[in-house]
Short mmCIF file of C-alpha atoms in Angstrom, two decimals:
data_model
loop_
_atom_site.label_atom_id
_atom_site.label_comp_id
_atom_site.label_asym_id
_atom_site.label_seq_id
_atom_site.Cartn_x
_atom_site.Cartn_y
_atom_site.Cartn_z
CA MET A 1069 -19.20 3.55 18.18
CA THR A 1070 -22.00 5.29 16.28
CA ASP A 1071 -21.78 6.02 12.57
CA ALA A 1072 -21.40 9.74 13.27
CA ARG A 1073 -18.53 9.19 15.70
CA LEU A 1074 -16.80 6.87 13.25
CA LEU A 1075 -17.12 9.40 10.44
CA ASP A 1076 -15.71 12.11 12.71
CA ARG A 1077 -12.81 9.83 13.53
CA LEU A 1078 -12.15 9.10 9.84
CA ALA A 1079 -12.34 12.80 8.96
CA ALA A 1080 -9.75 13.50 11.65
CA ILE A 1081 -7.43 10.96 10.02
CA VAL A 1082 -7.71 12.00 6.36
CA GLY A 1083 -9.02 15.56 6.59
CA SER A 1084 -12.37 16.82 5.40
CA SER A 1085 -11.36 16.50 1.73
CA GLY A 1086 -10.45 12.86 2.26
CA LEU A 1087 -13.92 11.80 3.39
CA VAL A 1088 -16.75 11.62 0.86
CA THR A 1089 -20.36 11.24 2.02
CA GLY A 1090 -23.91 12.18 1.09
CA ASP A 1091 -24.77 13.47 -2.36
CA GLU A 1092 -21.11 13.68 -3.39
CA LEU A 1093 -20.71 9.97 -2.68
CA ARG A 1094 -23.98 9.07 -4.42
CA GLY A 1095 -22.61 10.87 -7.47
CA ARG A 1096 -20.01 8.12 -7.79
CA SER A 1097 -21.04 4.94 -9.54
CA ALA A 1098 -21.02 1.60 -7.77
CA ASN A 1099 -18.46 0.29 -10.27
CA TRP A 1100 -17.78 0.01 -14.00
CA THR A 1101 -20.46 -2.59 -14.66
CA ARG A 1102 -23.12 -0.49 -12.89
CA PRO A 1103 -22.48 3.05 -14.13
CA THR A 1104 -25.93 4.38 -13.21
CA GLU A 1105 -26.06 2.76 -9.76
CA PRO A 1106 -24.71 5.06 -7.03
CA CYS A 1107 -22.14 3.90 -4.50
CA ALA A 1108 -24.20 2.71 -1.52
CA ALA A 1109 -21.47 2.85 1.15
CA LEU A 1110 -21.79 4.76 4.41
CA ALA A 1111 -18.75 6.78 3.33
CA LEU A 1112 -15.77 6.72 1.01
CA VAL A 1113 -12.46 7.46 2.68
CA ARG A 1114 -9.31 8.46 0.75
CA PRO A 1115 -6.04 7.91 2.64
CA ARG A 1116 -2.82 9.48 1.38
CA ASP A 1117 -0.36 6.87 2.64
CA THR A 1118 0.21 3.69 4.63
CA ALA A 1119 -0.05 5.45 7.99
CA GLU A 1120 -3.49 6.86 7.23
CA THR A 1121 -4.63 3.52 5.84
CA SER A 1122 -3.50 1.85 9.06
CA ALA A 1123 -5.39 4.36 11.21
CA ILE A 1124 -8.55 3.99 9.09
CA LEU A 1125 -8.58 0.21 9.31
CA ALA A 1126 -7.84 0.29 13.03
CA ALA A 1127 -10.78 2.66 13.62
CA CYS A 1128 -13.17 0.60 11.51
CA HIS A 1129 -11.97 -2.62 13.14
CA ALA A 1130 -12.62 -1.17 16.61
CA ALA A 1131 -16.10 -0.06 15.49
CA GLY A 1132 -16.91 -3.44 13.92
CA VAL A 1133 -17.47 -1.85 10.49
CA SER A 1134 -16.50 -3.65 7.30
CA VAL A 1135 -14.16 -1.99 4.79
CA VAL A 1136 -14.21 -2.60 1.02
CA PRO A 1137 -11.05 -1.52 -0.89
CA ARG A 1138 -11.63 0.37 -4.14
CA GLY A 1139 -9.05 1.00 -6.85
CA GLY A 1140 -10.00 2.08 -10.35
CA ALA A 1141 -13.38 0.26 -10.07
CA THR A 1142 -12.82 -1.29 -13.52
CA GLY A 1143 -13.38 -4.90 -12.43
CA LEU A 1144 -16.16 -6.95 -13.98
CA VAL A 1145 -17.11 -9.10 -10.96
CA ASP A 1146 -18.65 -6.46 -8.66
CA GLY A 1147 -15.76 -6.68 -6.20
CA THR A 1148 -16.14 -3.05 -5.08
CA LEU A 1149 -19.86 -3.11 -4.27
CA CYS A 1150 -20.67 -1.87 -0.75
CA ALA A 1151 -23.58 -2.21 1.64
CA PRO A 1152 -25.00 0.94 3.30
CA ASP A 1153 -23.28 0.09 6.60
CA GLU A 1154 -19.82 -0.40 5.07
CA ILE A 1155 -16.90 1.93 4.40
CA THR A 1156 -15.22 1.94 1.00
CA LEU A 1157 -11.51 2.76 1.06
CA SER A 1158 -10.36 4.41 -2.15
CA THR A 1159 -6.67 4.32 -3.09
CA GLU A 1160 -6.98 7.27 -5.51
CA ARG A 1161 -4.74 9.57 -3.47
CA MET A 1162 -1.99 6.94 -3.08
CA SER A 1163 -0.85 7.32 -6.67
CA GLY A 1164 2.76 8.40 -6.25
CA ILE A 1165 5.56 6.90 -8.35
CA GLU A 1166 9.12 7.10 -7.06
CA PRO A 1167 12.09 7.57 -9.42
CA VAL A 1168 12.80 4.49 -11.52
CA ASP A 1169 15.94 2.52 -10.65
CA PRO A 1170 17.39 2.02 -14.16
CA LEU A 1171 20.15 -0.37 -13.04
CA GLY A 1172 18.00 -2.57 -10.82
CA MET A 1173 15.11 -2.16 -13.29
CA THR A 1174 12.57 -1.57 -10.53
CA VAL A 1175 10.18 1.17 -9.44
CA VAL A 1176 8.31 1.78 -6.18
CA VAL A 1177 4.71 2.91 -6.68
CA GLY A 1178 1.64 3.71 -4.63
CA THR A 1179 -1.25 1.32 -4.90
CA GLY A 1180 -3.44 3.96 -6.57
CA ALA A 1181 -1.07 4.57 -9.49
CA THR A 1182 -2.66 3.59 -12.78
CA ILE A 1183 -1.10 0.96 -14.99
CA GLU A 1184 -0.63 3.53 -17.74
CA SER A 1185 1.22 5.95 -15.45
CA VAL A 1186 3.65 3.18 -14.47
CA GLN A 1187 4.13 2.26 -18.13
CA ASP A 1188 4.93 5.91 -18.88
CA ALA A 1189 7.37 6.17 -15.96
CA ALA A 1190 9.19 3.05 -17.12
CA ALA A 1191 9.31 4.27 -20.73
CA SER A 1192 10.82 7.59 -19.65
CA SER A 1193 13.81 5.59 -18.36
CA GLY A 1194 14.05 3.38 -21.44
CA LEU A 1195 12.37 0.46 -19.67
CA PHE A 1196 9.11 -1.43 -20.01
CA PHE A 1197 6.32 -2.39 -17.58
CA PRO A 1198 4.72 -5.44 -19.23
CA LEU A 1199 1.26 -5.50 -17.69
CA ASP A 1200 -1.31 -4.12 -20.12
CA LEU A 1201 -5.11 -4.09 -20.16
CA GLY A 1202 -7.76 -2.20 -22.02
CA ALA A 1203 -8.50 -0.23 -18.83
CA ARG A 1204 -4.84 0.78 -18.38
CA GLY A 1205 -5.74 4.45 -17.92
CA SER A 1206 -8.08 3.74 -15.01
CA ALA A 1207 -7.09 0.36 -13.54
CA THR A 1208 -4.69 0.68 -10.63
CA ILE A 1209 -1.64 -1.25 -9.54
CA GLY A 1210 -3.35 -2.19 -6.27
CA GLY A 1211 -6.28 -3.63 -8.16
CA ALA A 1212 -3.96 -5.55 -10.48
CA ILE A 1213 -2.13 -6.99 -7.47
CA SER A 1214 -5.32 -7.89 -5.62
CA THR A 1215 -6.72 -9.73 -8.66
CA ASN A 1216 -3.39 -11.10 -9.93
CA ALA A 1217 -4.21 -9.57 -13.31
CA GLY A 1218 -2.91 -11.25 -16.45
CA GLY A 1219 -3.54 -8.77 -19.23
CA LEU A 1220 -2.53 -8.91 -22.88
CA ARG A 1221 1.11 -10.01 -22.56
CA VAL A 1222 0.74 -12.86 -20.11
CA LEU A 1223 2.29 -15.47 -22.43
CA ARG A 1224 5.72 -13.88 -22.26
CA TYR A 1225 5.74 -11.99 -18.95
CA GLY A 1226 3.34 -13.95 -16.75
CA MET A 1227 0.66 -12.76 -14.36
CA MET A 1228 0.97 -9.72 -12.09
CA ARG A 1229 2.50 -12.03 -9.49
CA GLU A 1230 5.63 -12.20 -11.66
CA MET A 1231 6.00 -8.40 -11.70
CA VAL A 1232 5.79 -7.75 -7.94
CA LEU A 1233 9.09 -7.98 -6.09
CA GLY A 1234 7.88 -6.56 -2.79
CA LEU A 1235 4.92 -4.83 -1.22
CA GLU A 1236 3.54 -3.13 1.86
CA ALA A 1237 0.07 -3.90 3.17
CA VAL A 1238 -2.21 -3.09 6.10
CA LEU A 1239 -4.18 -5.83 7.85
CA ALA A 1240 -7.79 -5.45 9.00
CA ASP A 1241 -6.79 -4.34 12.50
CA GLY A 1242 -4.38 -1.69 11.22
CA THR A 1243 -1.19 -3.74 11.51
CA VAL A 1244 1.35 -2.80 8.81
CA VAL A 1245 3.19 -5.64 7.05
CA SER A 1246 6.13 -4.60 4.89
CA SER A 1247 8.28 -6.62 2.53
CA MET A 1248 9.60 -3.94 0.18
CA ARG A 1249 12.46 -5.97 -1.24
CA PRO A 1250 13.72 -5.07 -4.72
CA LEU A 1251 15.60 -8.30 -5.47
CA ILE A 1252 14.55 -10.99 -7.92
CA LYS A 1253 16.69 -13.61 -6.19
CA ASN A 1254 15.45 -13.62 -2.62
CA ASN A 1255 14.87 -16.69 -0.47
CA THR A 1256 15.04 -15.05 2.97
CA GLY A 1257 12.17 -16.62 4.84
CA LEU A 1258 8.48 -16.43 4.00
CA ASP A 1259 7.57 -14.64 0.79
CA LEU A 1260 4.93 -12.43 2.39
CA LYS A 1261 3.99 -10.60 -0.80
CA GLN A 1262 2.57 -13.76 -2.31
CA LEU A 1263 -0.05 -13.91 0.45
CA PHE A 1264 -1.62 -10.70 -0.83
CA VAL A 1265 -1.37 -11.15 -4.60
CA GLY A 1266 -4.68 -12.41 -5.95
CA THR A 1267 -6.57 -12.37 -2.65
CA GLU A 1268 -8.92 -9.48 -3.60
CA GLY A 1269 -8.13 -7.43 -0.49
CA THR A 1270 -9.50 -10.09 1.87
CA LEU A 1271 -6.23 -10.37 3.83
CA GLY A 1272 -5.23 -6.72 3.78
CA VAL A 1273 -4.98 -3.53 1.74
CA VAL A 1274 -1.84 -3.15 -0.35
CA THR A 1275 -0.49 0.41 -0.09
CA ARG A 1276 2.87 0.30 -1.93
CA ALA A 1277 4.73 -2.10 -4.19
CA VAL A 1278 8.14 -2.68 -5.73
CA LEU A 1279 7.59 -3.57 -9.38
CA ARG A 1280 9.92 -5.37 -11.74
CA LEU A 1281 10.58 -3.62 -15.05
CA ARG A 1282 11.99 -5.10 -18.26
CA PRO A 1283 14.11 -3.83 -21.14
CA GLU A 1284 12.05 -2.14 -23.84
CA PRO A 1285 11.45 -4.63 -26.71
CA ALA A 1286 13.43 -3.78 -29.83
CA GLY A 1287 10.37 -4.15 -32.04
CA TYR A 1288 6.97 -5.74 -32.58
CA ALA A 1289 5.43 -7.87 -35.31
CA THR A 1290 1.80 -8.92 -35.71
CA ALA A 1291 0.37 -11.69 -37.89
CA LEU A 1292 -3.19 -12.72 -38.76
CA ILE A 1293 -3.36 -16.47 -39.44
CA ALA A 1294 -6.40 -18.48 -40.55
CA CYS A 1295 -6.62 -21.89 -38.85
CA PRO A 1296 -9.05 -24.71 -39.76
CA SER A 1297 -9.64 -25.67 -36.11
CA VAL A 1298 -8.90 -24.77 -32.49
CA ASP A 1299 -6.31 -27.54 -32.32
CA ASP A 1300 -4.56 -26.07 -35.34
CA GLY A 1301 -4.53 -22.70 -33.62
CA ALA A 1302 -2.84 -24.28 -30.61
CA ARG A 1303 -0.24 -25.84 -32.93
CA VAL A 1304 0.45 -22.45 -34.50
CA LEU A 1305 1.03 -20.97 -31.04
CA ARG A 1306 3.38 -23.80 -30.10
CA ALA A 1307 5.33 -23.39 -33.34
CA ALA A 1308 5.57 -19.61 -32.89
CA GLN A 1309 6.82 -19.97 -29.33
CA SER A 1310 9.55 -22.32 -30.52
CA ALA A 1311 10.49 -20.25 -33.56
CA PHE A 1312 10.68 -17.00 -31.58
CA GLN A 1313 12.28 -18.58 -28.52
CA GLY A 1314 9.59 -17.60 -26.03
CA ARG A 1315 9.23 -14.00 -27.21
CA VAL A 1316 5.58 -14.32 -28.25
CA SER A 1317 3.72 -11.98 -25.89
CA SER A 1318 0.11 -12.20 -27.11
CA PHE A 1319 -2.04 -14.73 -28.93
CA GLU A 1320 -5.76 -14.17 -29.50
CA GLY A 1321 -8.33 -16.44 -31.07
CA LEU A 1322 -11.04 -14.83 -33.23
CA TRP A 1323 -14.06 -17.02 -33.96
CA PRO A 1324 -15.47 -16.82 -37.54
CA ASP A 1325 -18.70 -15.01 -36.56
CA PHE A 1326 -16.75 -12.37 -34.62
CA TYR A 1327 -14.31 -11.89 -37.50
CA ARG A 1328 -17.17 -11.47 -39.98
CA LEU A 1329 -18.91 -9.00 -37.68
CA MET A 1330 -15.80 -6.84 -37.23
CA THR A 1331 -14.86 -6.85 -40.92
CA ALA A 1332 -18.33 -6.22 -42.33
CA PRO A 1333 -18.87 -3.05 -44.43
CA GLY A 1334 -19.12 -0.01 -42.20
CA ARG A 1335 -16.97 -1.61 -39.48
CA ALA A 1336 -13.37 -0.78 -38.70
CA THR A 1337 -11.14 -3.39 -40.33
CA LEU A 1338 -8.74 -5.54 -38.35
#
């Protein structure tokens, strides 16, 4: 299949507004670390749901064309870079968030939903989505799943793997695999979702997920502690975890030169 025929096929699947090529595509950056470098892909395709994602991957598989998934493009390891003969599949139109289940403390979201939008949806129901990163407004749930993101609260809530109860994904040939189970206690056969968490889209493209929410914390407290050595810092963390019974969510080490830089005159104070 020629490039033109493949692009026609993709346009038929997603509509003309769902296929980005030419100058419009070159106006998009390659990723966050290369803001002035244009996206080099043959085309960027924007499916709306699992069915369109399946059709896209099936068409590209039949044509022998590689597909690179693209979420918020906030990663720092160039995972979304494309060659000129590849298709990049953007999840930006799969950003829907279903109503939160306040009793089960779960929510079903599209892979293109941003972390911040899921946090806001949870908060509107008096709940809490623990994953948090500096790029929360741009980074997507699909990207967090594919990289098994840890974020700022990993000490208490674990990696993204701990927040995914179920997911739906599309394999390279267009086959849909679904394990949208909302239960924490579930030992019914293979745990398919774990095959896709942290695999960077190499096994398939995640399209939807069931996320675990938590009760909103009653309050927060922050302390700045000076430690003579790294080992002493580790002892402080261990003592805090014991004293607060595992409720410590974040612990950051600031080296002396960084602390002096950030607290120098003219800098914002910590």
